[in-house]
mmCIF file of C-alpha atoms in Angstrom:
data_model
loop_
_atom_site.group_PDB
_atom_site.id
_atom_site.type_symbol
_atom_site.label_atom_id
_atom_site.label_comp_id
_atom_site.label_asym_id
_atom_site.label_seq_id
_atom_site.Cartn_x
_atom_site.Cartn_y
_atom_site.Cartn_z
ATOM 1 C CA MET Z 166 1.628 -110.855 -40.841
ATOM 2 C CA LYS Z 167 2.994 -111.714 -44.277
ATOM 3 C CA LEU Z 168 2.740 -116.199 -45.378
ATOM 4 C CA ALA Z 169 3.415 -117.255 -48.709
ATOM 5 C CA PHE Z 170 2.780 -121.201 -49.608
ATOM 6 C CA ASN Z 171 2.972 -123.123 -52.831
ATOM 7 C CA ILE Z 172 0.211 -125.486 -52.864
ATOM 8 C CA VAL Z 173 0.658 -129.322 -54.831
ATOM 9 C CA ASP Z 174 -2.062 -131.391 -53.456
ATOM 10 C CA TRP Z 175 -5.094 -130.940 -52.718
ATOM 11 C CA GLN Z 176 -7.919 -133.524 -51.454
ATOM 12 C CA ALA Z 177 -11.792 -132.438 -49.738
ATOM 13 C CA ASN Z 178 -14.603 -133.565 -48.372
ATOM 14 C CA ALA Z 179 -17.831 -132.717 -47.452
ATOM 15 C CA PRO Z 180 -21.388 -133.247 -47.529
ATOM 16 C CA GLY Z 181 -22.098 -133.945 -50.753
ATOM 17 C CA LEU Z 182 -19.195 -133.087 -51.889
ATOM 18 C CA SER Z 183 -16.659 -135.255 -52.497
ATOM 19 C CA GLU Z 184 -15.142 -136.477 -55.639
ATOM 20 C CA THR Z 185 -12.901 -133.465 -58.018
ATOM 21 C CA GLU Z 186 -15.289 -132.804 -60.194
ATOM 22 C CA ASP Z 187 -17.623 -132.054 -57.576
ATOM 23 C CA TRP Z 188 -15.490 -129.436 -55.357
ATOM 24 C CA LEU Z 189 -14.483 -128.334 -58.561
ATOM 25 C CA ALA Z 190 -17.758 -127.284 -59.917
ATOM 26 C CA TRP Z 191 -18.416 -126.193 -56.362
ATOM 27 C CA GLY Z 192 -15.534 -123.439 -56.482
ATOM 28 C CA LYS Z 193 -17.022 -121.750 -59.408
ATOM 29 C CA THR Z 194 -20.545 -121.002 -57.648
ATOM 30 C CA ALA Z 195 -21.676 -119.686 -54.131
ATOM 31 C CA ALA Z 196 -20.163 -121.471 -51.476
ATOM 32 C CA ALA Z 197 -22.778 -123.302 -50.286
ATOM 33 C CA ILE Z 198 -23.229 -126.769 -48.491
ATOM 34 C CA ASP Z 199 -26.133 -129.274 -48.471
ATOM 35 C CA VAL Z 200 -25.366 -130.559 -44.178
ATOM 36 C CA SER Z 201 -28.324 -133.351 -45.296
ATOM 37 C CA ALA Z 202 -26.241 -134.606 -48.016
ATOM 38 C CA PRO Z 203 -24.096 -137.372 -46.842
ATOM 39 C CA PRO Z 204 -20.083 -136.674 -46.965
ATOM 40 C CA GLY Z 205 -17.512 -139.513 -49.169
ATOM 41 C CA LYS Z 206 -17.587 -142.892 -47.840
ATOM 42 C CA SER Z 207 -13.548 -143.370 -46.973
ATOM 43 C CA ARG Z 208 -12.289 -144.655 -49.918
ATOM 44 C CA HIS Z 209 -8.562 -145.105 -47.616
ATOM 45 C CA LEU Z 210 -8.541 -145.748 -43.813
ATOM 46 C CA PRO Z 211 -8.718 -149.901 -43.035
ATOM 47 C CA MET Z 212 -12.255 -150.227 -41.819
ATOM 48 C CA MET Z 213 -11.574 -151.317 -38.425
ATOM 49 C CA THR Z 214 -10.001 -146.995 -38.684
ATOM 50 C CA ALA Z 215 -12.999 -146.188 -40.216
ATOM 51 C CA ARG Z 216 -15.182 -147.814 -37.524
ATOM 52 C CA ARG Z 217 -13.166 -146.197 -34.353
ATOM 53 C CA LEU Z 218 -12.273 -142.370 -35.185
ATOM 54 C CA ALA Z 219 -15.752 -139.894 -34.424
ATOM 55 C CA SER Z 220 -17.284 -138.449 -38.132
ATOM 56 C CA GLY Z 221 -14.836 -135.355 -38.516
ATOM 57 C CA SER Z 222 -11.236 -136.918 -37.615
ATOM 58 C CA ARG Z 223 -12.460 -140.230 -39.158
ATOM 59 C CA LEU Z 224 -13.126 -137.929 -43.583
ATOM 60 C CA ALA Z 225 -9.561 -136.213 -41.963
ATOM 61 C CA VAL Z 226 -7.764 -139.055 -41.905
ATOM 62 C CA ASP Z 227 -9.089 -140.764 -44.925
ATOM 63 C CA CYS Z 228 -7.694 -136.933 -46.660
ATOM 64 C CA ALA Z 229 -4.565 -137.344 -45.093
ATOM 65 C CA LEU Z 230 -3.637 -141.357 -46.286
ATOM 66 C CA ALA Z 231 -5.458 -139.755 -49.913
ATOM 67 C CA ILE Z 232 -2.362 -137.666 -50.102
ATOM 68 C CA LEU Z 233 0.002 -139.646 -48.701
ATOM 69 C CA SER Z 234 -0.561 -142.484 -50.895
ATOM 70 C CA ARG Z 235 0.532 -140.574 -53.894
ATOM 71 C CA GLN Z 236 2.630 -137.771 -52.298
ATOM 72 C CA SER Z 237 5.995 -137.647 -50.474
ATOM 73 C CA VAL Z 238 5.382 -135.684 -47.221
ATOM 74 C CA ASP Z 239 7.417 -134.190 -44.370
ATOM 75 C CA ALA Z 240 5.480 -133.420 -42.107
ATOM 76 C CA LEU Z 241 1.924 -133.388 -40.658
ATOM 77 C CA VAL Z 242 -0.190 -130.633 -39.066
ATOM 78 C CA PHE Z 243 -3.916 -131.328 -38.378
ATOM 79 C CA ALA Z 244 -5.978 -128.049 -37.236
ATOM 80 C CA SER Z 245 -9.733 -128.839 -36.210
ATOM 81 C CA ARG Z 246 -12.152 -126.034 -33.578
ATOM 82 C CA HIS Z 247 -13.629 -128.757 -31.985
ATOM 83 C CA GLY Z 248 -11.183 -131.585 -32.429
ATOM 84 C CA GLU Z 249 -12.750 -134.692 -30.378
ATOM 85 C CA LEU Z 250 -16.077 -132.928 -29.724
ATOM 86 C CA GLU Z 251 -18.588 -136.100 -30.060
ATOM 87 C CA ARG Z 252 -16.989 -138.477 -28.181
ATOM 88 C CA ASN Z 253 -15.223 -135.869 -25.309
ATOM 89 C CA PHE Z 254 -19.137 -135.065 -24.372
ATOM 90 C CA ARG Z 255 -19.916 -138.911 -24.772
ATOM 91 C CA ILE Z 256 -17.780 -139.293 -22.679
ATOM 92 C CA LEU Z 257 -19.191 -135.797 -20.272
ATOM 93 C CA THR Z 258 -22.543 -137.587 -20.561
ATOM 94 C CA ALA Z 259 -21.522 -141.865 -18.918
ATOM 95 C CA LEU Z 260 -19.442 -139.412 -16.191
ATOM 96 C CA ALA Z 261 -23.261 -137.930 -15.159
ATOM 97 C CA GLU Z 262 -25.027 -140.752 -15.935
ATOM 98 C CA GLN Z 263 -22.457 -143.107 -13.450
ATOM 99 C CA GLU Z 264 -22.165 -145.179 -16.489
ATOM 100 C CA SER Z 265 -19.149 -146.793 -17.170
ATOM 101 C CA LEU Z 266 -16.455 -145.529 -19.947
ATOM 102 C CA SER Z 267 -15.942 -146.482 -23.396
ATOM 103 C CA PRO Z 268 -12.042 -147.986 -23.972
ATOM 104 C CA THR Z 269 -12.379 -146.094 -26.912
ATOM 105 C CA ASP Z 270 -13.601 -143.041 -26.100
ATOM 106 C CA PHE Z 271 -11.094 -142.421 -23.440
ATOM 107 C CA ALA Z 272 -8.202 -144.252 -26.270
ATOM 108 C CA MET Z 273 -9.600 -141.636 -28.889
ATOM 109 C CA SER Z 274 -10.294 -138.067 -26.493
ATOM 110 C CA VAL Z 275 -7.582 -136.435 -27.334
ATOM 111 C CA HIS Z 276 -6.587 -133.584 -30.241
ATOM 112 C CA ASN Z 277 -4.542 -135.286 -31.317
ATOM 113 C CA SER Z 278 -6.130 -138.639 -31.869
ATOM 114 C CA ALA Z 279 -6.721 -137.588 -35.886
ATOM 115 C CA VAL Z 280 -2.641 -136.921 -36.976
ATOM 116 C CA GLY Z 281 -1.607 -140.292 -34.574
ATOM 117 C CA ASN Z 282 -3.956 -142.010 -36.182
ATOM 118 C CA ALA Z 283 -3.441 -140.805 -39.667
ATOM 119 C CA THR Z 284 0.909 -141.367 -38.932
ATOM 120 C CA ILE Z 285 -0.681 -144.708 -37.944
ATOM 121 C CA ALA Z 286 -2.924 -145.841 -40.951
ATOM 122 C CA ALA Z 287 0.039 -144.353 -43.128
ATOM 123 C CA LYS Z 288 2.526 -146.161 -41.649
ATOM 124 C CA GLN Z 289 5.434 -143.610 -41.105
ATOM 125 C CA ALA Z 290 6.226 -141.891 -38.327
ATOM 126 C CA LEU Z 291 6.041 -138.028 -39.244
ATOM 127 C CA VAL Z 292 6.599 -135.327 -37.711
ATOM 128 C CA SER Z 293 3.025 -133.585 -36.866
ATOM 129 C CA SER Z 294 1.031 -131.029 -34.969
ATOM 130 C CA SER Z 295 -2.586 -130.419 -33.822
ATOM 131 C CA VAL Z 296 -3.965 -127.016 -33.140
ATOM 132 C CA SER Z 297 -6.759 -126.130 -32.126
ATOM 133 C CA ALA Z 298 -7.524 -121.599 -32.152
ATOM 134 C CA GLY Z 299 -11.472 -121.021 -32.166
ATOM 135 C CA TYR Z 300 -12.448 -119.780 -35.683
ATOM 136 C CA ASP Z 301 -8.918 -118.929 -36.863
ATOM 137 C CA SER Z 302 -7.457 -123.194 -36.400
ATOM 138 C CA PHE Z 303 -7.292 -122.926 -40.054
ATOM 139 C CA ALA Z 304 -4.969 -120.032 -40.002
ATOM 140 C CA GLN Z 305 -3.381 -119.897 -37.578
ATOM 141 C CA ALA Z 306 -2.504 -123.847 -38.432
ATOM 142 C CA LEU Z 307 -0.814 -121.780 -41.220
ATOM 143 C CA ILE Z 308 1.675 -119.649 -39.399
ATOM 144 C CA GLU Z 309 2.730 -123.518 -37.435
ATOM 145 C CA VAL Z 310 3.166 -124.536 -41.142
ATOM 146 C CA THR Z 311 5.503 -121.618 -41.817
ATOM 147 C CA SER Z 312 7.154 -123.096 -39.130
ATOM 148 C CA LEU Z 313 7.785 -126.360 -39.510
ATOM 149 C CA HIS Z 314 8.966 -125.225 -43.882
ATOM 150 C CA HIS Z 315 11.713 -122.851 -41.882
ATOM 151 C CA ALA Z 316 12.368 -126.164 -39.982
ATOM 152 C CA GLY Z 317 13.928 -127.571 -42.963
ATOM 153 C CA TYR Z 318 10.472 -129.240 -43.486
ATOM 154 C CA GLN Z 319 10.120 -129.154 -47.405
ATOM 155 C CA ARG Z 320 6.906 -130.290 -47.691
ATOM 156 C CA VAL Z 321 4.301 -130.097 -44.768
ATOM 157 C CA LEU Z 322 0.453 -131.538 -45.270
ATOM 158 C CA LEU Z 323 -2.157 -128.828 -43.237
ATOM 159 C CA VAL Z 324 -5.782 -131.234 -42.895
ATOM 160 C CA ASP Z 325 -8.116 -128.676 -41.423
ATOM 161 C CA PHE Z 326 -11.164 -130.497 -40.026
ATOM 162 C CA ASP Z 327 -14.468 -130.273 -37.580
ATOM 163 C CA GLY Z 328 -17.093 -132.879 -36.538
ATOM 164 C CA LEU Z 329 -20.519 -132.985 -35.983
ATOM 165 C CA ILE Z 330 -20.993 -130.610 -32.655
ATOM 166 C CA PRO Z 331 -23.061 -132.690 -30.539
ATOM 167 C CA GLU Z 332 -27.345 -131.201 -30.339
ATOM 168 C CA PHE Z 333 -26.660 -129.895 -26.533
ATOM 169 C CA TYR Z 334 -24.730 -127.881 -27.713
ATOM 170 C CA HIS Z 335 -26.489 -126.239 -30.228
ATOM 171 C CA PRO Z 336 -28.102 -123.081 -28.720
ATOM 172 C CA HIS Z 337 -24.332 -121.609 -27.418
ATOM 173 C CA LEU Z 338 -23.728 -121.423 -31.506
ATOM 174 C CA ALA Z 339 -23.697 -118.150 -34.182
ATOM 175 C CA VAL Z 340 -26.220 -118.349 -36.186
ATOM 176 C CA LYS Z 341 -24.665 -119.283 -39.445
ATOM 177 C CA THR Z 342 -22.616 -122.375 -37.976
ATOM 178 C CA LEU Z 343 -22.746 -125.061 -40.380
ATOM 179 C CA ASN Z 344 -22.608 -128.184 -38.399
ATOM 180 C CA MET Z 345 -21.689 -130.917 -40.252
ATOM 181 C CA PRO Z 346 -18.536 -133.016 -40.707
ATOM 182 C CA PHE Z 347 -15.960 -131.848 -43.169
ATOM 183 C CA ALA Z 348 -11.716 -132.238 -43.888
ATOM 184 C CA VAL Z 349 -9.862 -130.556 -46.647
ATOM 185 C CA ALA Z 350 -6.029 -131.255 -47.204
ATOM 186 C CA LEU Z 351 -3.598 -128.528 -47.776
ATOM 187 C CA LEU Z 352 0.353 -129.703 -49.382
ATOM 188 C CA LEU Z 353 1.869 -126.944 -49.159
ATOM 189 C CA GLU Z 354 5.749 -126.312 -49.612
ATOM 190 C CA SER Z 355 7.128 -123.102 -49.896
ATOM 191 C CA GLY Z 356 6.433 -120.405 -52.459
ATOM 192 C CA GLN Z 357 4.992 -117.638 -54.393
ATOM 193 C CA GLN Z 358 1.817 -119.461 -55.558
ATOM 194 C CA MET Z 359 -0.765 -118.215 -52.647
ATOM 195 C CA GLN Z 360 -0.014 -115.206 -50.815
ATOM 196 C CA CYS Z 361 -1.478 -113.504 -47.448
ATOM 197 C CA GLU Z 362 -1.307 -110.363 -45.988
ATOM 198 C CA THR Z 363 -3.463 -109.567 -42.688
ATOM 199 C CA LYS Z 364 -5.669 -106.571 -41.165
ATOM 200 C CA PRO Z 365 -7.133 -105.669 -37.787
ATOM 201 C CA CYS Z 366 -10.835 -106.118 -37.524
ATOM 202 C CA GLU Z 367 -13.414 -105.891 -35.136
ATOM 203 C CA VAL Z 368 -14.142 -109.487 -33.787
ATOM 204 C CA THR Z 369 -16.682 -110.773 -35.509
ATOM 205 C CA GLU Z 370 -18.718 -113.770 -35.190
ATOM 206 C CA ASP Z 371 -18.421 -117.282 -36.950
ATOM 207 C CA ARG Z 372 -19.340 -116.199 -40.479
ATOM 208 C CA GLY Z 373 -21.037 -119.362 -42.085
ATOM 209 C CA LEU Z 374 -18.192 -121.843 -43.758
ATOM 210 C CA PRO Z 375 -15.207 -122.935 -41.682
ATOM 211 C CA GLN Z 376 -11.831 -121.130 -42.867
ATOM 212 C CA GLY Z 377 -10.249 -123.990 -44.320
ATOM 213 C CA LEU Z 378 -13.745 -124.806 -47.228
ATOM 214 C CA ALA Z 379 -13.384 -120.788 -47.436
ATOM 215 C CA PHE Z 380 -10.097 -120.937 -48.753
ATOM 216 C CA LEU Z 381 -10.655 -123.432 -50.260
ATOM 217 C CA HIS Z 382 -13.635 -121.886 -52.267
ATOM 218 C CA GLY Z 383 -11.183 -119.005 -52.728
ATOM 219 C CA TRP Z 384 -8.050 -120.923 -54.400
ATOM 220 C CA LEU Z 385 -10.854 -123.005 -56.469
ATOM 221 C CA SER Z 386 -12.615 -119.890 -57.909
ATOM 222 C CA ASP Z 387 -9.927 -118.363 -59.308
ATOM 223 C CA ASN Z 388 -10.157 -115.155 -59.009
ATOM 224 C CA PRO Z 389 -6.757 -113.667 -58.213
ATOM 225 C CA THR Z 390 -7.682 -112.276 -55.233
ATOM 226 C CA PHE Z 391 -10.299 -113.128 -52.483
ATOM 227 C CA THR Z 392 -10.708 -112.238 -48.072
ATOM 228 C CA LEU Z 393 -10.558 -114.490 -45.060
ATOM 229 C CA ALA Z 394 -13.083 -113.609 -41.938
ATOM 230 C CA GLY Z 395 -11.246 -114.672 -38.823
ATOM 231 C CA GLU Z 396 -12.227 -113.581 -34.789
ATOM 232 C CA ARG Z 397 -9.090 -110.317 -34.653
ATOM 233 C CA LEU Z 398 -7.545 -109.830 -38.244
ATOM 234 C CA GLN Z 399 -8.821 -110.513 -41.661
ATOM 235 C CA TRP Z 400 -6.683 -113.192 -44.444
ATOM 236 C CA CYS Z 401 -6.205 -110.970 -47.203
ATOM 237 C CA TRP Z 402 -5.380 -113.542 -50.004
ATOM 238 C CA SER Z 403 -4.058 -113.419 -53.655
ATOM 239 C CA ARG Z 404 -2.698 -115.095 -56.547
ATOM 240 C CA HIS Z 405 0.993 -114.701 -58.066
#
């Protein structure tokens, strides 16, 4: 499989990393993130909307709005491995304890609630898609972006994100899993700036950084090539 894109613009937020200069410095060093540090505050979300969103969705929508405020965008693709897991866990807990469900939790529990809230907050009726594909959610979202490019949507905004994983699930996480809210937004056009070829690999456990953050680190590092680990494929990137 071969993929190719031009990166028009980007925005990201994670614990201890929200300003552009912080991210640029991070890209030139080891890909370490202090999960105990607070993420950057929302700058583009209305306060009431921010309060309703879960930790990862809040960062995702805020990053999307930042790019939508300064760029023209034709379509949106949001990718999240766990989606609204925080909210769904609260719903399951309430059901198990025979308590009333929160109407907000119920309404916002679907996987595409983040991308839906982005279009509502931006007041733009954009074509949108929401992708979940395990550890490869970011990589599979790139395939979705390619499909939209082929369909005629020139500028597609990809937002890869996740929120905090409830403590109940921690015993089932891989050892290197980083439990933190984050969001990486990339505005992508068809082009040859960044090219990717896949190679088969053995099934592996999580490699620490989510794929979206691993890609951002590779791109900001200015290295001519870098590789993202996947569940069954290696995603080998080169810049031109």
